[in-house]
């Protein structure tokens, strides 16, 4: 549905001796049958790049490096080939086998990862058919924490995905905020309500970050309160290419902004930026199946100054009860209090997550995905209940013409 260019994908390199099951592991991670799988050593000889969406990690590029340990590519040639792949690798997975253990090849790879500053995950394969205790002990003796996986039973695969998120470079993000939506000379209107939850004397981080990207795109921005929006739109000599609003005033803003002017919210932009927009749009469908007594989790990612009309604590529970006409129960967590097992919830609603890293968001998303709990966020849910979800996603659709002038 949404296009992620290759440069915006987390590049995960998979390294290891031949016949340790690199290709099978890729299939297990992606739940797909895309990589070449064969019991014959060395079936793939050049690195193979596969772009895919892996939940809960997001858009990734998996690099199957089969062949790098090929007996014909010893010494400098092997190091050269590996270095080439490492230049593109954000996170490395190094496979270990029970028979081959920690040998010269593995130590050489660890040195290369360390030299290049690339986070890596030691991964022991074939745990379903081999006794892996010896190699695990060897890895631990190096001060590393191994993950034991089976590509057949899928044991350890979810744990491996979580580890990938944990070790990903801080701040790594699959897509920009708005830069890719704008052309030089475009005008963007940012609607920033100033209520009691706003810090004294300044804008909040997501507003500042979006402003910065608007400037990076050689576009310009008009920043207004919701009360000043209609006048600002009237004063502009031509309609803006995009209006971005705080989602708590979505309904009023959607009425003020002419239908033909693209509209979205800060929280939707951040969901896309952090790689979860597709998941949140799918998750919001769960609202249609809510029943009396269902439990909903509202998850605020930071501890902020709570106002009486707080969007998460007050508005969303009220709107959801009205929309569904069901007697729903809400739990609210903030900061690091996200439950390790969210399995009892019928829906999890995340805040915009503006103050936390992608890694922290992905950790929470991962817990929900592993328990098959639908997850969405304030902006997507609010737009859905107000019947404007299609409209506010339009700027991100594949066929959206970013050069359009209205
Ligand atoms: S991280 Fe979440 S709770 Fe904190 S200010 Fe941003 S949207 Fe609000």
Coordinates of C-alpha atoms and ligand atoms in Angstrom, one line a residue:
X1 CA 0.0 0.0 0.0
X2 CA 2.8 2.5 0.9
X3 CA 6.1 2.6 -0.9
X4 CA 9.3 2.5 1.1
X5 CA 12.4 3.2 -1.0
X6 CA 15.3 0.7 -0.4
X7 CA 17.4 3.4 1.2
X8 CA 14.8 3.8 3.9
X9 CA 14.7 0.1 4.9
X10 CA 16.6 -1.4 7.8
X11 CA 19.3 -3.5 6.1
X12 CA 19.8 -6.8 8.0
X13 CA 22.8 -8.8 6.8
X14 CA 22.8 -12.6 7.5
X15 CA 26.3 -14.1 7.8
X16 CA 27.5 -17.6 8.5
X17 CA 29.2 -20.7 7.1
X18 CA 27.5 -22.6 4.3
X19 CA 24.8 -25.0 5.2
X20 CA 23.9 -23.4 8.5
X21 CA 20.5 -22.5 7.2
X22 CA 20.8 -18.9 6.2
X23 CA 18.1 -19.0 3.5
X24 CA 15.7 -21.1 5.7
X25 CA 16.2 -18.5 8.5
X26 CA 15.2 -15.8 6.1
X27 CA 12.0 -17.7 5.3
X28 CA 11.3 -18.2 9.0
X29 CA 11.8 -14.5 9.8
X30 CA 9.6 -13.3 6.9
X31 CA 7.1 -16.1 7.1
X32 CA 7.5 -16.3 3.3
X33 CA 9.1 -18.7 0.9
X34 CA 11.1 -16.0 -0.9
X35 CA 14.8 -16.9 -0.4
X36 CA 16.3 -19.8 -2.2
X37 CA 16.3 -22.8 0.1
X38 CA 18.5 -25.8 -0.6
X39 CA 20.4 -28.5 1.4
X40 CA 23.2 -28.2 -1.2
X41 CA 26.0 -26.1 0.2
X42 CA 26.6 -22.8 -1.6
X43 CA 23.5 -22.7 -3.7
X44 CA 23.6 -18.9 -3.5
X45 CA 27.0 -17.4 -4.2
X46 CA 26.5 -13.6 -4.4
X47 CA 24.7 -11.6 -1.7
X48 CA 20.9 -11.6 -2.4
X49 CA 18.9 -8.6 -1.5
X50 CA 15.2 -9.0 -0.5
X51 CA 13.0 -6.0 0.3
X52 CA 10.2 -7.0 2.6
X53 CA 7.9 -5.9 5.4
X54 CA 8.7 -7.8 8.6
X55 CA 6.3 -7.3 11.6
X56 CA 7.0 -5.8 14.0
X57 CA 10.3 -4.5 12.6
X58 CA 8.9 -2.6 9.6
X59 CA 10.3 -2.2 6.1
X60 CA 13.6 -4.1 5.8
X61 CA 16.2 -5.2 3.3
X62 CA 17.4 -8.7 4.1
X63 CA 20.8 -9.5 2.7
X64 CA 21.5 -13.2 2.3
X65 CA 25.3 -13.4 2.2
X66 CA 25.6 -17.1 1.3
X67 CA 28.9 -17.7 -0.4
X68 CA 31.0 -15.3 1.6
X69 CA 32.6 -18.3 3.4
X70 CA 33.1 -20.2 0.2
X71 CA 36.3 -22.2 0.1
X72 CA 37.4 -20.4 -3.1
X73 CA 37.1 -17.0 -1.4
X74 CA 39.6 -17.3 1.4
X75 CA 41.6 -14.5 3.0
X76 CA 41.5 -11.1 1.5
X77 CA 38.9 -11.9 -1.0
X78 CA 36.5 -13.0 1.6
X79 CA 37.2 -10.0 3.8
X80 CA 36.7 -7.7 0.8
X81 CA 33.4 -9.3 -0.1
X82 CA 32.2 -9.0 3.5
X83 CA 33.3 -5.4 3.8
X84 CA 31.3 -4.5 0.7
X85 CA 28.1 -6.0 2.3
X86 CA 28.9 -4.4 5.7
X87 CA 28.8 -1.0 4.1
X88 CA 25.1 -1.5 3.6
X89 CA 24.4 -3.4 6.8
X90 CA 22.6 -1.7 9.7
X91 CA 22.3 -4.9 11.8
X92 CA 24.1 -8.2 11.3
X93 CA 23.0 -11.7 12.3
X94 CA 25.9 -14.2 12.6
X95 CA 24.9 -17.8 12.5
X96 CA 26.7 -20.5 14.5
X97 CA 26.4 -24.3 14.1
X98 CA 26.9 -27.0 16.7
X99 CA 29.5 -28.8 14.7
X100 CA 31.5 -25.8 13.5
X101 CA 31.3 -23.9 16.8
X102 CA 33.2 -20.7 17.2
X103 CA 36.1 -21.0 14.7
X104 CA 38.3 -18.7 12.7
X105 CA 35.6 -17.6 10.3
X106 CA 33.3 -16.6 13.2
X107 CA 36.0 -14.7 15.0
X108 CA 37.0 -12.9 11.8
X109 CA 33.4 -11.9 11.2
X110 CA 33.0 -10.6 14.8
X111 CA 36.2 -8.5 14.3
X112 CA 34.8 -7.1 11.1
X113 CA 31.5 -6.2 12.7
X114 CA 33.3 -4.5 15.6
X115 CA 35.6 -2.6 13.3
X116 CA 32.7 -1.3 11.3
X117 CA 30.6 -0.5 14.5
X118 CA 27.8 -2.7 13.3
X119 CA 25.5 -4.2 16.0
X120 CA 25.4 -8.0 15.6
X121 CA 23.4 -10.9 17.0
X122 CA 24.9 -14.3 17.5
X123 CA 22.3 -16.8 16.4
X124 CA 22.6 -20.6 16.9
X125 CA 20.6 -22.5 14.2
X126 CA 19.0 -25.9 13.9
X127 CA 18.1 -26.0 17.6
X128 CA 15.4 -28.6 16.8
X129 CA 17.7 -31.3 15.6
X130 CA 21.1 -30.6 17.1
X131 CA 22.6 -30.3 20.6
X132 CA 23.6 -26.7 20.7
X133 CA 24.8 -26.4 24.3
X134 CA 28.5 -26.5 23.5
X135 CA 28.4 -23.7 20.9
X136 CA 26.2 -21.6 23.1
X137 CA 28.7 -21.9 25.9
X138 CA 31.5 -20.9 23.6
X139 CA 29.6 -17.8 22.5
X140 CA 28.8 -16.8 26.1
X141 CA 32.5 -17.2 26.9
X142 CA 33.1 -14.4 24.4
X143 CA 30.8 -12.1 26.4
X144 CA 28.0 -12.4 23.8
X145 CA 24.4 -13.4 24.3
X146 CA 23.3 -16.1 21.8
X147 CA 19.8 -16.7 20.5
X148 CA 18.8 -20.2 19.7
X149 CA 16.5 -20.7 16.7
X150 CA 14.8 -23.3 14.6
X151 CA 13.6 -22.4 11.2
X152 CA 11.4 -25.5 11.3
X153 CA 9.6 -25.2 14.6
X154 CA 10.1 -21.4 14.6
X155 CA 11.4 -21.5 18.2
X156 CA 13.3 -18.3 18.9
X157 CA 12.3 -16.5 15.8
X158 CA 10.1 -13.9 17.6
X159 CA 12.9 -13.4 20.1
X160 CA 15.3 -12.8 17.2
X161 CA 13.0 -10.1 15.8
X162 CA 12.8 -8.3 19.1
X163 CA 16.6 -8.4 19.4
X164 CA 16.9 -6.9 15.9
X165 CA 14.7 -4.0 17.1
X166 CA 16.8 -3.7 20.3
X167 CA 20.1 -3.5 18.5
X168 CA 19.0 -1.3 15.6
X169 CA 20.9 2.0 15.5
X170 CA 19.1 4.6 17.7
X171 CA 16.9 6.9 15.8
X172 CA 16.9 4.7 12.8
X173 CA 13.7 5.4 10.8
X174 CA 12.3 3.9 7.6
X175 CA 10.9 7.2 6.1
X176 CA 11.2 10.9 6.6
X177 CA 8.4 12.9 8.2
X178 CA 7.3 15.1 5.3
X179 CA 10.3 15.8 3.1
X180 CA 9.3 13.2 0.5
X181 CA 5.7 14.6 0.3
X182 CA 6.8 18.1 -0.6
X183 CA 8.3 19.9 -3.6
X184 CA 10.4 23.1 -3.5
X185 CA 8.1 26.1 -3.1
X186 CA 5.2 24.2 -1.5
X187 CA 3.4 25.7 1.4
X188 CA 2.3 23.7 4.5
X189 CA -0.1 24.8 7.2
X190 CA 0.6 23.4 10.7
X191 CA -2.3 23.6 13.1
X192 CA -1.0 23.6 16.7
X193 CA -3.6 24.2 19.4
X194 CA -2.2 26.0 22.4
X195 CA -3.8 24.3 25.4
X196 CA -2.8 23.6 29.0
X197 CA -0.8 20.5 27.9
X198 CA 1.5 22.6 25.8
X199 CA 4.8 23.5 27.5
X200 CA 5.3 27.2 28.4
X201 CA 6.9 29.4 25.8
X202 CA 7.8 26.8 23.1
X203 CA 6.4 24.3 20.5
X204 CA 6.7 20.6 21.1
X205 CA 9.2 18.3 19.5
X206 CA 7.1 16.9 16.7
X207 CA 6.0 20.3 15.6
X208 CA 9.6 21.5 15.5
X209 CA 10.8 18.4 13.7
X210 CA 8.2 18.8 11.0
X211 CA 9.0 22.4 10.6
X212 CA 12.6 21.6 10.1
X213 CA 11.8 19.1 7.4
X214 CA 9.5 21.5 5.6
X215 CA 12.5 23.9 5.5
X216 CA 14.8 21.1 4.4
X217 CA 12.4 20.5 1.5
X218 CA 12.7 24.1 0.4
X219 CA 9.1 24.6 1.3
X220 CA 7.5 27.1 3.7
X221 CA 5.2 26.8 6.6
X222 CA 2.4 28.8 8.2
X223 CA 1.9 27.9 11.9
X224 CA -1.5 28.7 13.4
X225 CA -3.7 27.8 16.3
X226 CA -7.0 26.0 15.3
X227 CA -8.8 29.2 16.1
X228 CA -6.8 31.0 13.5
X229 CA -7.0 28.4 10.7
X230 CA -9.9 29.7 8.7
X231 CA -8.4 33.2 8.5
X232 CA -5.0 31.9 7.6
X233 CA -6.4 29.8 4.7
X234 CA -8.3 32.8 3.5
X235 CA -5.2 35.0 3.7
X236 CA -3.1 32.6 1.6
X237 CA -2.9 33.6 -2.1
X238 CA -3.2 30.0 -3.1
X239 CA -4.2 26.9 -1.2
X240 CA -1.5 25.0 0.7
X241 CA -0.2 21.7 -0.5
X242 CA -0.7 20.1 2.9
X243 CA -2.3 20.9 6.2
X244 CA -1.0 19.0 9.3
X245 CA -3.0 19.2 12.5
X246 CA -2.9 18.0 16.0
X247 CA -5.4 15.0 15.9
X248 CA -7.4 16.2 18.9
X249 CA -8.9 19.0 16.8
X250 CA -9.2 16.8 13.7
X251 CA -13.0 17.1 13.4
X252 CA -13.1 20.9 13.5
X253 CA -10.0 21.2 11.2
X254 CA -11.5 18.8 8.7
X255 CA -14.5 21.1 8.4
X256 CA -12.4 24.2 8.0
X257 CA -10.0 22.8 5.4
X258 CA -11.6 22.5 1.9
X259 CA -12.0 18.9 0.7
X260 CA -9.5 19.3 -2.1
X261 CA -6.7 20.4 0.2
X262 CA -4.6 17.5 1.5
X263 CA -4.9 17.0 5.3
X264 CA -3.3 14.8 7.8
X265 CA -2.1 14.8 11.4
X266 CA 1.2 14.9 13.3
X267 CA 0.5 11.5 14.8
X268 CA -0.2 9.9 11.4
X269 CA 3.0 11.4 10.1
X270 CA 5.0 10.0 13.0
X271 CA 3.3 6.5 12.6
X272 CA 4.6 6.4 9.0
X273 CA 8.0 7.8 10.0
X274 CA 8.4 5.1 12.7
X275 CA 7.2 2.4 10.3
X276 CA 3.8 1.5 11.7
X277 CA 1.2 3.2 9.7
X278 CA 0.0 0.2 7.7
X279 CA -0.3 -1.8 10.9
X280 CA -2.2 0.9 12.7
X281 CA -4.6 1.3 9.8
X282 CA -5.3 -2.4 9.8
X283 CA -5.6 -2.4 13.6
X284 CA -8.3 0.2 13.7
X285 CA -10.7 -2.2 12.0
X286 CA -11.0 -4.0 15.3
X287 CA -13.2 -1.1 16.5
X288 CA -16.0 -2.6 14.4
X289 CA -15.9 -5.8 16.4
X290 CA -15.8 -4.4 20.0
X291 CA -18.4 -5.7 22.4
X292 CA -19.7 -4.8 25.9
X293 CA -17.1 -5.5 28.5
X294 CA -14.1 -5.4 26.1
X295 CA -10.9 -4.0 27.6
X296 CA -8.9 -1.4 25.7
X297 CA -5.4 -0.2 26.5
X298 CA -4.5 3.4 26.0
X299 CA -0.7 3.6 25.9
X300 CA 1.0 7.0 26.4
X301 CA 4.7 6.7 25.6
X302 CA 5.8 9.4 28.0
X303 CA 4.6 10.9 31.2
X304 CA 3.3 14.3 30.3
X305 CA 1.3 17.0 32.1
X306 CA -2.2 15.6 32.1
X307 CA -5.1 18.0 31.4
X308 CA -8.8 17.4 32.3
X309 CA -9.7 17.1 28.6
X310 CA -6.6 14.9 27.8
X311 CA -7.0 13.2 24.5
X312 CA -5.9 9.8 25.7
X313 CA -7.5 9.7 29.1
X314 CA -10.7 11.6 28.4
X315 CA -11.5 12.2 24.7
X316 CA -10.7 8.9 23.1
X317 CA -12.5 6.8 25.8
X318 CA -15.6 9.1 25.4
X319 CA -15.5 9.1 21.6
X320 CA -15.0 5.3 21.4
X321 CA -17.9 4.6 23.8
X322 CA -20.1 6.9 21.8
X323 CA -19.0 5.5 18.4
X324 CA -19.4 1.9 19.4
X325 CA -22.4 2.3 21.8
X326 CA -20.6 -0.4 23.9
X327 CA -19.7 -0.5 27.5
X328 CA -15.9 -0.5 27.2
X329 CA -13.3 -0.6 29.9
X330 CA -10.1 1.4 29.5
X331 CA -6.7 0.9 31.2
X332 CA -4.2 3.7 30.8
X333 CA -0.4 3.3 31.0
X334 CA 2.3 5.9 30.5
X335 CA 6.0 6.0 30.1
X336 CA 7.7 2.6 30.5
X337 CA 4.7 0.9 32.0
X338 CA 3.6 -1.0 28.9
X339 CA 2.4 -4.6 29.9
X340 CA 4.7 -7.5 29.0
X341 CA 1.6 -9.4 28.0
X342 CA -1.1 -7.3 26.4
X343 CA -3.1 -10.4 25.4
X344 CA -6.3 -9.5 27.4
X345 CA -6.9 -6.3 25.4
X346 CA -9.2 -6.2 22.3
X347 CA -7.4 -3.1 21.1
X348 CA -4.3 -1.1 22.0
X349 CA -4.3 2.6 21.2
X350 CA -0.9 4.2 21.2
X351 CA -0.3 7.9 21.5
X352 CA 1.7 9.8 18.8
X353 CA 4.9 8.6 20.3
X354 CA 6.6 11.9 19.5
X355 CA 8.9 11.8 22.5
X356 CA 10.3 8.3 22.2
X357 CA 12.5 6.5 19.8
X358 CA 11.4 4.2 17.1
X359 CA 13.0 1.3 19.0
X360 CA 10.7 1.9 22.0
X361 CA 7.6 2.1 19.8
X362 CA 8.6 -1.0 18.0
X363 CA 9.1 -2.9 21.2
X364 CA 5.4 -2.2 22.2
X365 CA 4.2 -2.9 18.8
X366 CA 6.1 -6.2 18.8
X367 CA 4.4 -7.3 22.1
X368 CA 1.0 -6.7 20.6
X369 CA 1.8 -8.4 17.3
X370 CA 3.2 -11.5 19.2
X371 CA -0.2 -11.7 21.0
X372 CA -2.3 -10.9 17.9
X373 CA -3.7 -7.9 19.6
X374 CA -4.8 -5.1 17.2
X375 CA -2.9 -1.9 17.7
X376 CA -3.6 1.6 16.4
X377 CA -2.8 5.2 17.4
X378 CA -4.7 8.4 18.4
X379 CA -4.6 9.9 15.0
X380 CA -5.7 6.9 13.0
X381 CA -8.4 6.1 15.5
X382 CA -9.7 9.6 15.7
X383 CA -9.8 10.0 11.9
X384 CA -11.5 6.6 11.6
X385 CA -14.3 7.5 14.1
X386 CA -14.8 10.8 12.3
X387 CA -15.1 9.2 8.9
X388 CA -12.1 10.9 7.4
X389 CA -9.4 8.2 7.6
X390 CA -9.3 7.8 3.8
X391 CA -8.8 11.5 3.4
X392 CA -6.0 11.9 5.9
X393 CA -4.1 8.9 4.4
X394 CA -4.3 10.2 0.9
X395 CA -1.1 12.1 1.0
X396 CA 0.8 8.9 1.6
X397 CA -0.8 6.8 -1.1
X398 CA 1.4 5.4 -3.9
X399 CA -0.4 7.4 -6.6
X400 CA -0.4 10.7 -4.6
X401 CA 0.9 13.4 -6.9
X402 CA 3.1 15.5 -4.6
X403 CA 3.5 18.2 -7.2
X404 CA -0.2 18.8 -7.5
X405 CA -1.4 22.4 -6.9
X406 CA -5.0 23.0 -5.9
Ligands
LIG1 S1 5.1 10.7 23.5 FE1 2.9 10.4 23.5 S2 2.1 11.0 25.5 FE2 4.1 11.9 25.2 S3 3.7 14.0 24.3 FE3 4.1 12.6 22.6 S4 2.1 11.9 22.0 FE4 1.9 12.8 24.0

